[in-house]
mmCIF file of C-alpha atoms and ligand atoms in Angstrom:
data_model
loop_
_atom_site.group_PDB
_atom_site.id
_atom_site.type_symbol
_atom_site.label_atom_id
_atom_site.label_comp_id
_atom_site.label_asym_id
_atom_site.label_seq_id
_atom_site.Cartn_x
_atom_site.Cartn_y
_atom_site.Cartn_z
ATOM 1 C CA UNK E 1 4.856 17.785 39.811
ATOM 2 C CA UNK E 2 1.725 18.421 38.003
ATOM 3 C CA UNK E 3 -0.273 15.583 36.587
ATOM 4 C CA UNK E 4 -0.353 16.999 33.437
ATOM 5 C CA UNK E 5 -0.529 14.207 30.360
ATOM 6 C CA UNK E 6 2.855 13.525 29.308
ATOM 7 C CA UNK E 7 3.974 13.860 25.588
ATOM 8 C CA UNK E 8 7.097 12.908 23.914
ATOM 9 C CA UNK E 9 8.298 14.447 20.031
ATOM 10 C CA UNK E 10 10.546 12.359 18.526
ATOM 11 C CA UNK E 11 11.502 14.585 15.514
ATOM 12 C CA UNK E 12 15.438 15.248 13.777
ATOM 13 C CA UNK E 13 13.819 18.497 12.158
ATOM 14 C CA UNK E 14 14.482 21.539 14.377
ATOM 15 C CA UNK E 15 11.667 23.790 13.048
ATOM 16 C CA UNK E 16 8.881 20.369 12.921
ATOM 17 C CA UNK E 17 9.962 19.606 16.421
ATOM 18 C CA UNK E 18 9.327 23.194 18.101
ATOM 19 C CA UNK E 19 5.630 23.213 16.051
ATOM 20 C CA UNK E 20 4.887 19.851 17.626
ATOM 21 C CA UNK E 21 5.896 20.425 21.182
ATOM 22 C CA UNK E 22 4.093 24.348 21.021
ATOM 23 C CA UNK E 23 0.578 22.103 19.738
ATOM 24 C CA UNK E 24 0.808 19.753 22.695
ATOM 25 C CA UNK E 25 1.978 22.105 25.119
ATOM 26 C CA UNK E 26 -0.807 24.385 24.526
ATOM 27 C CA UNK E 27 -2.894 21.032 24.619
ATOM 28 C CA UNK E 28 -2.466 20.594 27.778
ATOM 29 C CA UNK E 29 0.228 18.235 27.683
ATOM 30 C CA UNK E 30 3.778 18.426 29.488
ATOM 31 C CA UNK E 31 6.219 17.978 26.294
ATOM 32 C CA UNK E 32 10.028 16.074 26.249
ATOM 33 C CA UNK E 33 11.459 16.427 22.856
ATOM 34 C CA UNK E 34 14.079 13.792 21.106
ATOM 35 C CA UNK E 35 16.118 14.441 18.131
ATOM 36 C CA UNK E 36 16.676 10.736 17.228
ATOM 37 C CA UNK E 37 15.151 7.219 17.191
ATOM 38 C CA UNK E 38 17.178 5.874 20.478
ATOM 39 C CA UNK E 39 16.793 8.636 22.168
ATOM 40 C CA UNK E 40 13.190 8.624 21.584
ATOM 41 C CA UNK E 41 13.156 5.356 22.888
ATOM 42 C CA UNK E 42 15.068 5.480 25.746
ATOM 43 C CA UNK E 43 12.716 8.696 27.205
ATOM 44 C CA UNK E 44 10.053 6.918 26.251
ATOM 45 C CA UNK E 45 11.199 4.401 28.644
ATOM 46 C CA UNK E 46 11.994 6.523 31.611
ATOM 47 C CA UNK E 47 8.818 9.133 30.758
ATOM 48 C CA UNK E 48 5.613 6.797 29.999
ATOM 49 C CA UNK E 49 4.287 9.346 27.894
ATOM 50 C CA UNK E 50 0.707 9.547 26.967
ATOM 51 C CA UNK E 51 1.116 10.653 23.495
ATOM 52 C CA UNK E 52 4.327 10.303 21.333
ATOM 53 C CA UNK E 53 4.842 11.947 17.626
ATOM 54 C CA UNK E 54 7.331 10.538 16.315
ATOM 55 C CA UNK E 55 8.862 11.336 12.529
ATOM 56 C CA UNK E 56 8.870 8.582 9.905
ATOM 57 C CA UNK E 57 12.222 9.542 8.577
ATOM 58 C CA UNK E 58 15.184 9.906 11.626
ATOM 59 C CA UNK E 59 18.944 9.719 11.187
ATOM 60 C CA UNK E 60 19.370 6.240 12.944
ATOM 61 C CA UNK E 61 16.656 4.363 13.307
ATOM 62 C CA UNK E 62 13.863 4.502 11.249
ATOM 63 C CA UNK E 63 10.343 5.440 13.096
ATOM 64 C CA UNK E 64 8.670 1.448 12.092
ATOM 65 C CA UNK E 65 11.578 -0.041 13.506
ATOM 66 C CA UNK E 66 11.154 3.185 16.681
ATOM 67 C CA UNK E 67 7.049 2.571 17.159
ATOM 68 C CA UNK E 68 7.826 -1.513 17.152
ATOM 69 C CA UNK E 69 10.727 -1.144 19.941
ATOM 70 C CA UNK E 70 8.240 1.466 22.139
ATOM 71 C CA UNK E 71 5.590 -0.918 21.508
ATOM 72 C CA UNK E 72 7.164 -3.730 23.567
ATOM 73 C CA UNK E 73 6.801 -1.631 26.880
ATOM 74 C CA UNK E 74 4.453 1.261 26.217
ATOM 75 C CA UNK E 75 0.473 1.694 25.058
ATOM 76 C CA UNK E 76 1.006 5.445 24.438
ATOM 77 C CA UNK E 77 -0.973 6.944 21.263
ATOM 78 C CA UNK E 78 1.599 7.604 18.746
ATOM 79 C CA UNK E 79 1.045 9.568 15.865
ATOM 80 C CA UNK E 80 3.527 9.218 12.797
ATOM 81 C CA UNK E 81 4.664 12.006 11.160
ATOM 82 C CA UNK E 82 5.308 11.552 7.312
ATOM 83 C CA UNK E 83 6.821 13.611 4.819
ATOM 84 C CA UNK E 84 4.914 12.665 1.899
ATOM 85 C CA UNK E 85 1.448 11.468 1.010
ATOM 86 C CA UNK E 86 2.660 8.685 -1.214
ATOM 87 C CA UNK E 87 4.780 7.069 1.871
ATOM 88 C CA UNK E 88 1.515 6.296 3.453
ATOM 89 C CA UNK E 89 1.025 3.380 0.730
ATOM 90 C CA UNK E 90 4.529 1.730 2.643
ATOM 91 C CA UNK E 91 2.923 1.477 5.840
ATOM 92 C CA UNK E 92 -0.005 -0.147 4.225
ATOM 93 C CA UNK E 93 0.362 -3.863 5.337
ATOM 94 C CA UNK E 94 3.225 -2.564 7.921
ATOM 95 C CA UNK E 95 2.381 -3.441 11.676
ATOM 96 C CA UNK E 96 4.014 -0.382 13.152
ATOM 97 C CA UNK E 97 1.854 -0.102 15.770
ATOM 98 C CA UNK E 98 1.109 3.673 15.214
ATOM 99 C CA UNK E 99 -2.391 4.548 15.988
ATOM 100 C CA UNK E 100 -2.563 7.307 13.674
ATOM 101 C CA UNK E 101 -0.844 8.808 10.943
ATOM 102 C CA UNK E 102 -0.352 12.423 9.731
ATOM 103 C CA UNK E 103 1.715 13.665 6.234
ATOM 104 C CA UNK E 104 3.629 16.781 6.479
ATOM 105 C CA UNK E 105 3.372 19.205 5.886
ATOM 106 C CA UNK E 106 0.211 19.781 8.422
ATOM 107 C CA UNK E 107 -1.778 22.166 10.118
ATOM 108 C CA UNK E 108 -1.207 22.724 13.957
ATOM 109 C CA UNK E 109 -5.323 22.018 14.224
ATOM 110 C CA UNK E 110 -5.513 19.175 12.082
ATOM 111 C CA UNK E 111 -2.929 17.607 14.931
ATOM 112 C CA UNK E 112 -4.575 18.641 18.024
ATOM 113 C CA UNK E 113 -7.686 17.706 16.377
ATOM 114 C CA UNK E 114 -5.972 14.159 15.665
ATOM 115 C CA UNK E 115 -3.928 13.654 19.339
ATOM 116 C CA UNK E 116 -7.928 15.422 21.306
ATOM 117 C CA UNK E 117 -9.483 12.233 19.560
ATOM 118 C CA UNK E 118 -7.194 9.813 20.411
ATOM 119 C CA UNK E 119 -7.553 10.978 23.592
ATOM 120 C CA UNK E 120 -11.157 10.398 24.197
ATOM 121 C CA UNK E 121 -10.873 7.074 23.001
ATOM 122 C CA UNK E 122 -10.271 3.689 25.409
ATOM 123 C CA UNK E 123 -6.666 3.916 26.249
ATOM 124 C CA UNK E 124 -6.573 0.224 26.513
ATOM 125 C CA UNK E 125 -8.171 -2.943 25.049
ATOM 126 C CA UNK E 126 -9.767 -4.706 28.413
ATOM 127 C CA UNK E 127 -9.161 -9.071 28.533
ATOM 128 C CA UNK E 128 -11.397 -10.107 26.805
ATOM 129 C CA UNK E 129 -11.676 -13.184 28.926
ATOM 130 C CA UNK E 130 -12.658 -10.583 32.046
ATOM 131 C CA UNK E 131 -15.411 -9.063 29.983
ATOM 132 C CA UNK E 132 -17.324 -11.748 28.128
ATOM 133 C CA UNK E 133 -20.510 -11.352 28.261
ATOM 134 C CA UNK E 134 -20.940 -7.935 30.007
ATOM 135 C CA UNK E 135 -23.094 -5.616 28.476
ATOM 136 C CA UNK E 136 -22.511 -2.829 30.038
ATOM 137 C CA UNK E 137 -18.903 -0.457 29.155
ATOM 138 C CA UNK E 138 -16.194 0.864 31.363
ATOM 139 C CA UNK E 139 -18.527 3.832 32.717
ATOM 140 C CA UNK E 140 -20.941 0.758 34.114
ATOM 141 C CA UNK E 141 -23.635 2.124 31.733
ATOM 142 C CA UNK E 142 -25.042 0.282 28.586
ATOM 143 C CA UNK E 143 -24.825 1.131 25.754
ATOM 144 C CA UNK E 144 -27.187 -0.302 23.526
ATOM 145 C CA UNK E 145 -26.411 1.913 20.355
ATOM 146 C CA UNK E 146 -23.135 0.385 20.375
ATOM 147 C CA UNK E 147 -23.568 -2.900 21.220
ATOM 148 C CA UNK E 148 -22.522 -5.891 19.284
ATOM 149 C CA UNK E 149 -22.507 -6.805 15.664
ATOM 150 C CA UNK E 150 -22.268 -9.743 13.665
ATOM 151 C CA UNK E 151 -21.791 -10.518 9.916
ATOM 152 C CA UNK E 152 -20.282 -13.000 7.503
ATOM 153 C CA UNK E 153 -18.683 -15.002 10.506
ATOM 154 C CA UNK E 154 -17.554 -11.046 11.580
ATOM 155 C CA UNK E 155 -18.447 -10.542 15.491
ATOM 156 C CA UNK E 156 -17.813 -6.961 16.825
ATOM 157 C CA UNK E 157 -18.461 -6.129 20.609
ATOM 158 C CA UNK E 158 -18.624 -2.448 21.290
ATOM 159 C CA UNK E 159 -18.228 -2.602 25.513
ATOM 160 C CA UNK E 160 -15.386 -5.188 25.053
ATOM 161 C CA UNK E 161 -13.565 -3.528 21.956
ATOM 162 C CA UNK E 162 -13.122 -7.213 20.534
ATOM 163 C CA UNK E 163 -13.642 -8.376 17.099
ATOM 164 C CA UNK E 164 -13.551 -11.845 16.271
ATOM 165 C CA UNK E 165 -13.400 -13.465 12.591
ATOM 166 C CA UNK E 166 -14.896 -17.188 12.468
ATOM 167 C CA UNK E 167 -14.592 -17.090 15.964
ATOM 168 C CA UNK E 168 -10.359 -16.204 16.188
ATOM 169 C CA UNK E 169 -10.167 -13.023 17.702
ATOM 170 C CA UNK E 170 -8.294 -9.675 15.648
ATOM 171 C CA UNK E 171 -5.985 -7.703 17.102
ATOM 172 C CA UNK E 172 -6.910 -4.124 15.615
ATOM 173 C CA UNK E 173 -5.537 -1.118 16.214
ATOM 174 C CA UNK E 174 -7.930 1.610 17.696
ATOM 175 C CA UNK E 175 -8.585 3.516 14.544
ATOM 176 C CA UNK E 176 -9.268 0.157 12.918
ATOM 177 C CA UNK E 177 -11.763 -0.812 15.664
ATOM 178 C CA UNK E 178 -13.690 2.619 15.431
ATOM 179 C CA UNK E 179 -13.566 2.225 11.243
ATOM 180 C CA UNK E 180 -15.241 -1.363 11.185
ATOM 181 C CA UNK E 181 -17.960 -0.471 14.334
ATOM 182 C CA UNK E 182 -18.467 2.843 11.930
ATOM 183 C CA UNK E 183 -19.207 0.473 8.935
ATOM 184 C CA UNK E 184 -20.950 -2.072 10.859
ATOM 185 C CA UNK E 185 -23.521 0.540 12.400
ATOM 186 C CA UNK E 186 -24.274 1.769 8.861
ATOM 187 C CA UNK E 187 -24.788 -1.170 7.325
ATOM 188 C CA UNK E 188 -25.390 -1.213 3.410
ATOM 189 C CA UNK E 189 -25.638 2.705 3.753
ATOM 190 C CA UNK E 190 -22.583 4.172 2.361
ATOM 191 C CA UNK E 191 -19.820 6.082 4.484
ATOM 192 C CA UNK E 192 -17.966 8.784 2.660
ATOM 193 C CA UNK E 193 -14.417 9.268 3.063
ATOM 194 C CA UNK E 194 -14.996 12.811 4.744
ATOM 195 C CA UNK E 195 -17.517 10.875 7.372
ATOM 196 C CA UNK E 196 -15.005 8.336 8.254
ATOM 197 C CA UNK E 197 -12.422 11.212 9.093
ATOM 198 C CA UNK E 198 -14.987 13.322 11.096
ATOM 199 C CA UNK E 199 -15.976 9.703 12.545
ATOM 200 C CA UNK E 200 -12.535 9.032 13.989
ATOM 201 C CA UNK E 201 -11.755 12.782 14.806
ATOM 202 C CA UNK E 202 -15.449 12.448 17.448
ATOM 203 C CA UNK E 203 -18.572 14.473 17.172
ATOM 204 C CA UNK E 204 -17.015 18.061 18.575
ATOM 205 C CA UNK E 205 -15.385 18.170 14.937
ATOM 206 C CA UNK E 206 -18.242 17.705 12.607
ATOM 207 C CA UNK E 207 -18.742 21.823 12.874
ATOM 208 C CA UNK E 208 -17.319 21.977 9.504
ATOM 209 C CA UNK E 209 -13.880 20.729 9.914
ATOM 210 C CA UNK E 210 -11.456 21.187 7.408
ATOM 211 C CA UNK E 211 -11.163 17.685 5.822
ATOM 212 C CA UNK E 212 -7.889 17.424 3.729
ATOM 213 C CA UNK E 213 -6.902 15.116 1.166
ATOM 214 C CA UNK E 214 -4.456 13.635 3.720
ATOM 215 C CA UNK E 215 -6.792 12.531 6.073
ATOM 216 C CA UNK E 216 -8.939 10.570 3.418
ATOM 217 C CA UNK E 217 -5.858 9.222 2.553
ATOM 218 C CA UNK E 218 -4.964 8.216 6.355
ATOM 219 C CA UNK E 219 -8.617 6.486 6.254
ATOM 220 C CA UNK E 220 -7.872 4.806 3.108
ATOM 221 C CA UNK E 221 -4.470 3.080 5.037
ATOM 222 C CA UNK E 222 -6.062 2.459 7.779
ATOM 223 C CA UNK E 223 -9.194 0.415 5.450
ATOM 224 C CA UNK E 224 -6.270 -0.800 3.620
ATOM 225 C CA UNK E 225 -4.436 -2.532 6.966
ATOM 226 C CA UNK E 226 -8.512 -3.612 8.311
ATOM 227 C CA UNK E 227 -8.685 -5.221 5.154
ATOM 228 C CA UNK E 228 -5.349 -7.178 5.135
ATOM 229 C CA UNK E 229 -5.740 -8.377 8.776
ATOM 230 C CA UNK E 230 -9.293 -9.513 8.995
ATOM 231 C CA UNK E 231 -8.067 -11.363 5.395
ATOM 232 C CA UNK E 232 -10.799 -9.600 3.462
ATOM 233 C CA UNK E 233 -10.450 -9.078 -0.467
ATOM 234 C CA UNK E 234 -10.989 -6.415 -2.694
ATOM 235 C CA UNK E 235 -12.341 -7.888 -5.126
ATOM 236 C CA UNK E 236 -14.960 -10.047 -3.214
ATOM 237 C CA UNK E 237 -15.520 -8.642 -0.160
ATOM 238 C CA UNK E 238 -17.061 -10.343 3.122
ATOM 239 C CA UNK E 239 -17.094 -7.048 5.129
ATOM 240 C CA UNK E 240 -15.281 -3.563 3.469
ATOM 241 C CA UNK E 241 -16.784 -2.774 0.450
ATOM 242 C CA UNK E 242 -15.273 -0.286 -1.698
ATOM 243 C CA UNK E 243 -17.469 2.397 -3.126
ATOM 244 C CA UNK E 244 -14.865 3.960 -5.773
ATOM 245 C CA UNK E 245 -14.698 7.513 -5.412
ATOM 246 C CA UNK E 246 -16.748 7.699 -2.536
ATOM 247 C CA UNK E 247 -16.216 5.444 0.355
ATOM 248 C CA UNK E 248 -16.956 1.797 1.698
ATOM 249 C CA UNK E 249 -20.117 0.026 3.226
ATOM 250 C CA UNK E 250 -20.568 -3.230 4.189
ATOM 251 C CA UNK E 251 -20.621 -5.885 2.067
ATOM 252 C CA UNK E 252 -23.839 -7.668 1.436
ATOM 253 C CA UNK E 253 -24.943 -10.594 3.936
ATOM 254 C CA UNK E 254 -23.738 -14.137 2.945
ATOM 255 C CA UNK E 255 -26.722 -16.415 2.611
HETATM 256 CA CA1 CA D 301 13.087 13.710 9.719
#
């Protein structure tokens, strides 16, 4: 056996299926395909993949209700697959545990540019009780460019990936983590949509990426979901600001 990184494409659609396992197989990854949702979860099971795709729309179970059950045993990255841009507003305020989302029909490099950032971000979210306190990251370096935050009763620590909101700690997904540090390090200086997306996809893709209207849309869900967990509003923000036709900063400091 090789120790290649394991991925799993749960995906009804012949033609969708064979693109997605060719992208991660020439990735890197070794690929196990599934046609429906319990199938998908039951390889998911025996494989522990690393990555999972896995289609919104399947012929039994539907891919929230797929991503929840995998999400009891497995931390894989999942990526949903969606077939239109508008279904992206239903998964706003929907805990389906997917850590990204892409609307089809894509590119073959807008995924691999999607599943190679995933990939270089923290697999897991260390106990916070184990890591209070410690400067330093998993590497045993500091890093005091992306060290800790705080603002409006927000508290972000970089090295421990926890956020904490009047002291009651946030479980956010990894996208949402890397949005909120993005918009805490800027401060009042607005981030464009198109940053946000080049943000999330890691420096090695601001070389003049293609930036489609899907993945602004993707960042707008994910702001969408930040907003609704850490309880922010709209209308009066604490911490997301809306910039309308632009992108979001940080709301002004409470005094
Ligand atoms: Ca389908």
């Amino acid at each position: 056996m090789s120790d290649a990184r394991v991925g799993l494409v749960i995906e009804d659609d012949h033609d969708i299926r064979e693109l997605v396992r060719t992208v991660l197989t020439q990735a890197g990854f070794d690929v196990t395909v599934a046609s429906s949702g319990a199938e998908g979860v039951l390889t998911a099971k025996t494989l522990n993949p690393d990555v999972i795709t896995l289609d919104l729309g399947l012929p039994d179970i539907d891919g929230f209700e797929v991503s929840r059950q995998i999400r009891e045993f497995s931390d894989a990255y999942i990526v949903m697959l969606t077939a239109r841009t508008e279904e992206l507003d239903t998964l706003i305020g929907l805990e389906s545990g997917a850590d990204d989302y892409l609307t089809k029909p894509f590119r073959p490099r807008e995924l691999r540019a999607r599943i190679a950032a995933m990939m270089r971000r923290p697999r897991s979210v260390p106990d916070p009780a184990e890591v209070s306190g410690v400067e330093a990251s998993a590497d045993g370096q500091a890093h005091p460019e992306r060290g800790n935050y705080s603002h409006n009763g927000l508290a972000l620590s970089y090295s421990s990936r926890t956020v904490t909101v009047d002291g009651a700690e946030m479980s956010l997904t990894r996208t949402e983590f890397e949005l909120l540090h993005a918009l805490l390090e800027a401060g009042r200086t607005v981030r464009t949509k198109s940053d946000l997306v080049r943000r999330l996809r890691d420096e090695d893709y601001d070389v003049g990426g293609y930036i489609s209207e899907a993945d602004e849309r993707s960042v707008e869900v994910h702001m969408g979901n930040l907003r609704k967990k850490l309880g922010d509003s709209p209308q009066k923000p604490r911490w997301l600001q809306t910039v309308r036709g632009v992108g979001y900063r940080l709301a002004p400091g409470e005094h």
